XYZ file of C-alpha atoms in Angstrom:
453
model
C 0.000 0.000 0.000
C 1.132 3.237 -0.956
C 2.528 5.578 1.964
C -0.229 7.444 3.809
C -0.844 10.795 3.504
C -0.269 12.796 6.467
C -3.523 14.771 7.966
C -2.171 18.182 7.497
C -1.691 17.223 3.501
C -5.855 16.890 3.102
C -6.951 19.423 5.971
C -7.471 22.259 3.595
C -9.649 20.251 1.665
C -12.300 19.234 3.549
C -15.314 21.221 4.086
C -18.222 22.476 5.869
C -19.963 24.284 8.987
C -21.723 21.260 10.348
C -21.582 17.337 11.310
C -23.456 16.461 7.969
C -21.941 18.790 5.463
C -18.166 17.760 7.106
C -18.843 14.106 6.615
C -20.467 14.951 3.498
C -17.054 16.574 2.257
C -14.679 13.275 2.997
C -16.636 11.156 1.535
C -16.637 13.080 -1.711
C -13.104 13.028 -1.528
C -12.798 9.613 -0.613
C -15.465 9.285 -3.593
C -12.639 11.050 -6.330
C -10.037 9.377 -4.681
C -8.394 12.452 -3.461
C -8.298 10.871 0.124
C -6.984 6.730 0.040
C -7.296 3.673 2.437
C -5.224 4.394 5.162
C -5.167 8.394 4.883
C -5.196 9.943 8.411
C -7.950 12.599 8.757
C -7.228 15.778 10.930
C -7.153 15.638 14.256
C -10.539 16.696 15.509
C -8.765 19.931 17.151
C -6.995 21.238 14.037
C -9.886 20.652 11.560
C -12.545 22.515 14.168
C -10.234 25.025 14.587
C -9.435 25.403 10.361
C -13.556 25.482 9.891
C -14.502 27.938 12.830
C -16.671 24.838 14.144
C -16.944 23.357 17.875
C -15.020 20.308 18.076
C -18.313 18.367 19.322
C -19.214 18.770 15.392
C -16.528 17.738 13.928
C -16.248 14.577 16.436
C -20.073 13.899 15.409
C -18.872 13.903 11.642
C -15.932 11.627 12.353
C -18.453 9.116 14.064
C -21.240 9.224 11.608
C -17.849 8.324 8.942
C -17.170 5.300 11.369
C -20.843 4.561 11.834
C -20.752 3.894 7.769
C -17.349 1.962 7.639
C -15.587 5.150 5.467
C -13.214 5.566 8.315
C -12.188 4.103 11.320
C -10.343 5.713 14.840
C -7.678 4.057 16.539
C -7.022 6.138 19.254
C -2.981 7.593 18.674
C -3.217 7.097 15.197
C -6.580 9.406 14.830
C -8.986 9.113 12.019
C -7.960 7.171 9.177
C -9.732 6.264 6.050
C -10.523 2.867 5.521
C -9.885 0.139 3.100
C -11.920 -2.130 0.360
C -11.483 -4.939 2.842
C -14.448 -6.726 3.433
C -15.784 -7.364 6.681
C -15.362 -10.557 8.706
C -18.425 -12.926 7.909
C -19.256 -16.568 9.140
C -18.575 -19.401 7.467
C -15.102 -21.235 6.187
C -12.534 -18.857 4.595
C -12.020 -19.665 0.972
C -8.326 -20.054 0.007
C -6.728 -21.303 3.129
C -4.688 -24.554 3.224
C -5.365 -24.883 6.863
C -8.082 -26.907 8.790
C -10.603 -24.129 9.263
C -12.066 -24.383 12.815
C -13.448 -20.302 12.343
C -16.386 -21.071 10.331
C -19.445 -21.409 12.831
C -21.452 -24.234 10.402
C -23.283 -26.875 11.691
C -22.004 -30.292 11.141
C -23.372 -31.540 7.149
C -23.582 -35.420 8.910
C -25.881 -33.909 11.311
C -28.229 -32.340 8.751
C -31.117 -34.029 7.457
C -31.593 -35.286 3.733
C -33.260 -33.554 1.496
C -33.693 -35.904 -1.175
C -36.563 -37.775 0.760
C -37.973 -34.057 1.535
C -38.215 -33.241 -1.767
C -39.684 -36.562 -2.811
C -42.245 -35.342 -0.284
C -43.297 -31.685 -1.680
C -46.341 -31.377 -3.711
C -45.993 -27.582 -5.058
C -48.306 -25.367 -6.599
C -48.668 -22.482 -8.704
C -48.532 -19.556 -5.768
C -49.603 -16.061 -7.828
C -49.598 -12.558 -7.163
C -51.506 -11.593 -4.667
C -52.063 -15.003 -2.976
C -50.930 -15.287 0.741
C -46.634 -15.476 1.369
C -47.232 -17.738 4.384
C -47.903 -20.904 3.313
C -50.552 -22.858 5.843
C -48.705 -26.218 6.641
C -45.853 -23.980 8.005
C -47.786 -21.532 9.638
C -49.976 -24.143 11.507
C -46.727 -25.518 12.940
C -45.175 -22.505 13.233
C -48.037 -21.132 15.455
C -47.702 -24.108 18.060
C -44.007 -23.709 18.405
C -43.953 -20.360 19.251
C -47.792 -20.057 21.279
C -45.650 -22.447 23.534
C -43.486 -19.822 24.650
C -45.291 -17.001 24.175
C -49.330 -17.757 24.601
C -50.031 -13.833 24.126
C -51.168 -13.321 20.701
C -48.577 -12.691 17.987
C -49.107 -12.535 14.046
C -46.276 -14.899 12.369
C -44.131 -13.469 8.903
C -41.883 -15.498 7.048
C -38.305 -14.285 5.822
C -35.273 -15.247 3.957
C -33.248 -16.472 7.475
C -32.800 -14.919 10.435
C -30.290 -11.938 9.330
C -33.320 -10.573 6.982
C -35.849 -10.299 8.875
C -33.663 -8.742 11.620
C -32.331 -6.180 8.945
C -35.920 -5.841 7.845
C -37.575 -5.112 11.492
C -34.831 -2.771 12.682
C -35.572 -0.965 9.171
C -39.417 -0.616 9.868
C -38.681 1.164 13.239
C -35.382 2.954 13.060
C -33.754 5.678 10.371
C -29.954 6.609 10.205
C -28.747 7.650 12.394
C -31.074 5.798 15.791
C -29.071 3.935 18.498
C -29.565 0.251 18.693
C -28.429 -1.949 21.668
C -26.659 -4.896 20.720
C -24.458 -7.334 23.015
C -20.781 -7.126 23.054
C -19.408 -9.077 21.843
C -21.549 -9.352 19.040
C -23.063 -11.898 16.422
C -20.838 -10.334 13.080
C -24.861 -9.893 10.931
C -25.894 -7.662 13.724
C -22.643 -5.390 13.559
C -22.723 -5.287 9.531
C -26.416 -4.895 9.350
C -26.404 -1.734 11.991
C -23.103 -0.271 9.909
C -24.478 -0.323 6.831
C -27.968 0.946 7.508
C -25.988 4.093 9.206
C -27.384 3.544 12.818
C -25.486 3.970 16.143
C -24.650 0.831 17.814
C -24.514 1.041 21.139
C -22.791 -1.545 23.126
C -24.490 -3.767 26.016
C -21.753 -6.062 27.658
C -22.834 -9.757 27.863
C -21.451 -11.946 30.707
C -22.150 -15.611 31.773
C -25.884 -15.026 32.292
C -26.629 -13.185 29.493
C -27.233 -9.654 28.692
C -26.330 -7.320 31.467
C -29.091 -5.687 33.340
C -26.320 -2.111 34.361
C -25.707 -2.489 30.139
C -29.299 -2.644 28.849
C -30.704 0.835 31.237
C -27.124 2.531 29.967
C -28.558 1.717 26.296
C -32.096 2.603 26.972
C -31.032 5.766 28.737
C -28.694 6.652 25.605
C -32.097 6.752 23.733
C -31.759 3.599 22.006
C -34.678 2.949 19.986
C -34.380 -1.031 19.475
C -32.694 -3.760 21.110
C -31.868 -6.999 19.386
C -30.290 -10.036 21.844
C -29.788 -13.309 21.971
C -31.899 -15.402 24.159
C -29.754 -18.250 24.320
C -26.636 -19.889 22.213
C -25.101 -16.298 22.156
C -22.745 -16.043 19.217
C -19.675 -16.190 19.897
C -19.947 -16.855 23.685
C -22.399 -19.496 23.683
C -24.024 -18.297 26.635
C -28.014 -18.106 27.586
C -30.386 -15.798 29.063
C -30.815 -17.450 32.748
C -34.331 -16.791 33.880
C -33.244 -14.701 36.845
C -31.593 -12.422 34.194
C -34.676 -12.526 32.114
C -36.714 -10.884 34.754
C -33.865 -8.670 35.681
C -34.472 -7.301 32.182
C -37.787 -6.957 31.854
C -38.183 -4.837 34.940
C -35.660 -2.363 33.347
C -37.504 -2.458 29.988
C -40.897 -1.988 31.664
C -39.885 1.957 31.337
C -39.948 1.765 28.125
C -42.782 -0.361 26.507
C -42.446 1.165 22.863
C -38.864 -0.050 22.169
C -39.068 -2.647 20.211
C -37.161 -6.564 21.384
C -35.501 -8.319 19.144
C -35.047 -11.922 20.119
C -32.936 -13.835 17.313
C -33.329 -17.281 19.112
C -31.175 -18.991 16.019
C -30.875 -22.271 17.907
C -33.810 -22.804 19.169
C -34.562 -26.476 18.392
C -30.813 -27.648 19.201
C -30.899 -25.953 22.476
C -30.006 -27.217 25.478
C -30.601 -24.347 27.238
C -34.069 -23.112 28.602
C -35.944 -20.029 26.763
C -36.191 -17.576 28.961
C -37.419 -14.413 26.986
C -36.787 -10.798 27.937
C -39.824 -9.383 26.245
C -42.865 -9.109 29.083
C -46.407 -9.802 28.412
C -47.080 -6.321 28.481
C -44.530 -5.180 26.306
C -46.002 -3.260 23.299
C -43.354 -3.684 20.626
C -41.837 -7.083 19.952
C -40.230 -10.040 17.833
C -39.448 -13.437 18.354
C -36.871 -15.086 14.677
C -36.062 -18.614 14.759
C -34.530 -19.231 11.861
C -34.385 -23.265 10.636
C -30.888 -22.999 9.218
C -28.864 -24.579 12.374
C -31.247 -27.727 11.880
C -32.487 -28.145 8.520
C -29.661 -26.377 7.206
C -27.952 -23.244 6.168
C -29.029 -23.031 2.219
C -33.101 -23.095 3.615
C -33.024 -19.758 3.653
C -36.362 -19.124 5.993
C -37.264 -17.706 9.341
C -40.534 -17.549 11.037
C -41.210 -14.198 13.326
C -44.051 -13.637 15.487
C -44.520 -10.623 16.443
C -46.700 -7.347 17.953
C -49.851 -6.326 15.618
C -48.047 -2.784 14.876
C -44.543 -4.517 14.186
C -46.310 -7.761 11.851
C -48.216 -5.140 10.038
C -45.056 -2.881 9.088
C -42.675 -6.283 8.492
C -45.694 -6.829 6.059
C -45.077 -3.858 3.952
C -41.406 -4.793 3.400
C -42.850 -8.642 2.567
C -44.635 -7.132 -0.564
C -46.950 -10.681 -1.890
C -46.069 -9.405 -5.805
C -42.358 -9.459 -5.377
C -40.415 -9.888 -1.829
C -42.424 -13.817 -0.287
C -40.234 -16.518 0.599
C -41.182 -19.590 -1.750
C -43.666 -21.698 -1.043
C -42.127 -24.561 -2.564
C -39.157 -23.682 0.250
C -41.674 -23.435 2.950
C -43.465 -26.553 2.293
C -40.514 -28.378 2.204
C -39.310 -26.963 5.342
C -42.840 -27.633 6.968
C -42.997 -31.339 5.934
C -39.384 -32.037 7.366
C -40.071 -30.082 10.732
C -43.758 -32.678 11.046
C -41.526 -35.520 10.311
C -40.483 -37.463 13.102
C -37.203 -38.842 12.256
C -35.995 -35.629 11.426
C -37.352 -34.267 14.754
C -35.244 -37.271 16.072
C -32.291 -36.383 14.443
C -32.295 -32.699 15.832
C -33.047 -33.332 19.137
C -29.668 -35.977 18.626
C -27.780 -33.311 16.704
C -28.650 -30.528 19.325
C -27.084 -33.658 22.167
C -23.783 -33.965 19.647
C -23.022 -29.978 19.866
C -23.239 -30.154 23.314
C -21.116 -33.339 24.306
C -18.480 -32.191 21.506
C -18.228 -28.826 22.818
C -18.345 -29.800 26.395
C -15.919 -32.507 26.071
C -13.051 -29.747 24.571
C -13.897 -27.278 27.364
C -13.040 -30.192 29.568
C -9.817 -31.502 27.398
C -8.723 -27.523 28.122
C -9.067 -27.177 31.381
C -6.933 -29.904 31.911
C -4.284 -28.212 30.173
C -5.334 -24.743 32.505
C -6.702 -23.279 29.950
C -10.225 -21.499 30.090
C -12.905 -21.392 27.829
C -16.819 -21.909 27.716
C -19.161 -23.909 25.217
C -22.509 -23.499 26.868
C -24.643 -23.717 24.013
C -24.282 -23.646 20.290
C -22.229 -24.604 17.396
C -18.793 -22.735 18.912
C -16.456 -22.804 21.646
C -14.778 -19.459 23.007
C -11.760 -19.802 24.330
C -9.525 -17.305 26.704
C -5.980 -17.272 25.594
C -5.220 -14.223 28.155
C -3.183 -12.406 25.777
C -3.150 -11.198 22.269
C -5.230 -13.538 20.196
C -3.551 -12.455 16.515
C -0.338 -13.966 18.267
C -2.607 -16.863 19.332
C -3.916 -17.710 16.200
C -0.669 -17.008 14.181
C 0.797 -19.707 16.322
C -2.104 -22.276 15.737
C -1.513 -21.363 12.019
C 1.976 -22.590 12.355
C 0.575 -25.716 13.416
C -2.137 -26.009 10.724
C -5.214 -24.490 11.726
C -6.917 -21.700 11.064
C -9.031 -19.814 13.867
C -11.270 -16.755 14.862
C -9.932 -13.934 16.373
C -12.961 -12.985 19.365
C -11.814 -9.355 18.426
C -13.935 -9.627 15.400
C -16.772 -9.997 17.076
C -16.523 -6.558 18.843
C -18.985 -4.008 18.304
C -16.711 -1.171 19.077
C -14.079 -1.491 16.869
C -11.348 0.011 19.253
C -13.161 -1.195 22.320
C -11.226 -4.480 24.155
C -14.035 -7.299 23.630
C -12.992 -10.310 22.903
C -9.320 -9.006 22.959
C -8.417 -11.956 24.693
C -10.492 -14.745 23.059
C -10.780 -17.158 20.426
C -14.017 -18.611 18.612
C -13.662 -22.187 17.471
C -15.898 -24.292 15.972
C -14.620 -27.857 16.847
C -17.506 -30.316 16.901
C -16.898 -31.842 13.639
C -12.917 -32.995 14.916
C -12.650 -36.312 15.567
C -11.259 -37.701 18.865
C -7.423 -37.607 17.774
C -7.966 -34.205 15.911
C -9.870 -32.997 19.197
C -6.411 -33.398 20.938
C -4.224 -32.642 18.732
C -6.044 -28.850 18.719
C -6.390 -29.067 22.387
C -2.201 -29.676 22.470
C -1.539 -27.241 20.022
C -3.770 -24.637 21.467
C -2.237 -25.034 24.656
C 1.203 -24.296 23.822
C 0.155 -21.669 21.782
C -1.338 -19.862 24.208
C 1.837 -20.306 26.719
C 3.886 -18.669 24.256
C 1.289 -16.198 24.189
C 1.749 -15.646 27.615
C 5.305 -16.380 27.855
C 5.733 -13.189 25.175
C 3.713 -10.847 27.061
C 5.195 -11.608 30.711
C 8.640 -10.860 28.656
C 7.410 -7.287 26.927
């Protein structure tokens, strides 16, 4: 990469006498190419100072440029323009000669067949107009979710989980709005709030869940929409307890017209009780349970039930003429979730995460190393140190792991700093501790290295 400028060299060239029309200016630049990945902005001192502004609006444009992924501020090295790089996503990492244990994915033996399934589906013509919930799953749907939440709801149907959280924070919030999310942070949840330009603001997550102190800071900071994880937090694995549930509610009870996210993504393969955060009497709501940990990630469908208000707004992004997941999808998904060998085989596969990630937890903490695999498809792991030294050193020894850092929603913040995700349920026993070895003198050079700085 070519040298970067130096902030003084593109101070005279940006613009403006408030927030907007300054942010406005560098990304016009950045748009002509007159400012470059890895160009340092002006400190926010000099450039108030050079416009005749209060440094409160220049500070406001530099977030708003962060907020939108044009720049990014790393404390001594300022404001610096960012990079095509893409951000970090789930799944395996194309190109690598390593054994990927980063990717998050459920285990392909543990999905069901879908040749059977198919053999199954009797589609039909679904036209224009015509209802985009088809009644096989909605009927089952309905019963799942009455079960754990017996107020009345209207059900929608999106393309997975990640749209139809995109597509409720969009019926509710413009640039601009806070949302709370947990911190660490499930890596949809931090793109989707970056690229829809609105403020994310960080609620820490510990080993029961969502903090109570984290939510009211979020709620007081005007957020206008929280979205959490109920239980199999990604990448922590933790759950809600219900002691933590009702902490929550009472703390939400202020504020009735906020709408709840719940992305329970596990659901079926849990092993952990659902306890919800959203109260009976809260007004604005949504439960997602996706079907992609269990039926797989390619069946691309989520049922959400939801408030009246929030159902009827979700609706008008679910246009029937264009946006409806297929029925032909749906009716496949709704005749494997009735069938009761695959019903066997989730409850099984739900039993495999848990022993496979329990069992490595274990294998570590013989070795005196900590980590936690409550719930879910991952395990994260504390390597008390700098985890880019960690997993350059597992690298060395063949595999290829995620840095916890990714998952923070404050980009300079320290979550996940000293943590790992790994996705090990798939290893056999001698690959199990082989990583387990590896990992563990990995991480004491790790620590060796930073006793010795």
């Amino acid at each position: 990469m070519a040298q970067a400028r130096d902030r003084d060299d593109v101070s005279d060239r940006i613009a403006g006498s408030t927030a907007a029309e300054i942010s406005e200016s560098v990304r016009d630049l950045v748009d002509r190419g007159e400012l470059a990945p890895g160009d340092h902005l002006p400190s926010v001192r000099a450039l108030a100072a050079r416009l005749g502004v209060n440094r409160n609006t220049v500070l406001a444009a530099y977030r708003s440029l962060v907020t939108a992924r044009i720049a990014i501020t790393g404390g001594r090295t300022g404001t610096t323009v960012l990079g095509p790089a893409q951000n970090p996503d789930e799944g395996f990492t194309a190109g690598t000669v390593l054994r990927d244990i980063g990717s998050g994915n459920p285990d392909a033996a543990h999905l069901p067949g879908l040749a059977a399934a198919f053999a199954g589906v009797e589609p039909a013509h679904v036209l224009y107009g015509e209802s985009v919930i088809d009644p096989a799953l909605a009927e089952w749907a309905t019963e799942w979710i009455a079960a754990d939440h017996p107020r009345p709801f209207r059900l929608s149907i999106t393309a997975g989980a990640v749209d139809a959280v995109e597509r409720l924070l969009a019926q509710s919030l413009v640039q601009g709005d806070r949302v709370g999310l947990e911190d660490p942070c499930f890596l949809s949840s931090i793109h989707t709030a970056r690229l829809a330009g609105y403020a994310p603001v960080a609620i820490p997550v510990d080993r029961e869940g969502m903090t109570v102190e984290g939510l009211r800071t979020a709620l007081e900071s005007g957020a206008r929409a929280i979205v959490c994880t109920p239980r199999a937090h990604n990448p922590t694995g933790v759950g809600i307890t219900a002691a933590r549930a009702m902490a929550l509610r009472e703390v939400l009870a202020e504020h009735p017209h906020v709408l709840i996210v719940e992305d329970d993504h596990f659901s079926l393969l849990s092993t952990t009780p659902y306890s919800s955060i959203i109260a009976p009497t809260h007004h604005r709501w949504a439960l997602v349970r996706s079907v992609s940990k269990f039926l797989g990630p390619d069946m691309r469908l989520a049922v959400t039930a939801s408030d009246p208000v929030t159902a009827n707004r979700l609706a008008l992004r679910l246009s029937p003429g264009t946006m409806w997941v297929s029925h032909v999808m749906q009716r496949l998904a709704a005749g494997m979730l009735r069938d009761t060998a695959t019903q066997n085989l989730i409850a099984d596969s739900g039993a495999h995460y848990a022993a496979r990630n329990r069992a490595f937890v274990a294998l570590l903490a013989e070795r005196g190393v900590h980590a936690q695999g409550d719930d879910g498809l991952n395990v994260w792991v504390d390597v008390q140190g700098d985890t880019a030294e960690a997993a350059r050193r597992l690298a060395l020894r063949g595999w290829l792991a995620r840095s916890g850092a990714e998952f923070a929603l404050d980009p300079d913040g320290s979550t996940g700093d000293s943590h790992l995700r790994l996705t090990v349920h798939d290893l056999d026993d001698a690959d199990t501790q082989r990583l387990v070895d590896d990992l563990a003198t990995a991480i004491a050079g790790v620590r060796a290295t930073g006793e010795g700085a």
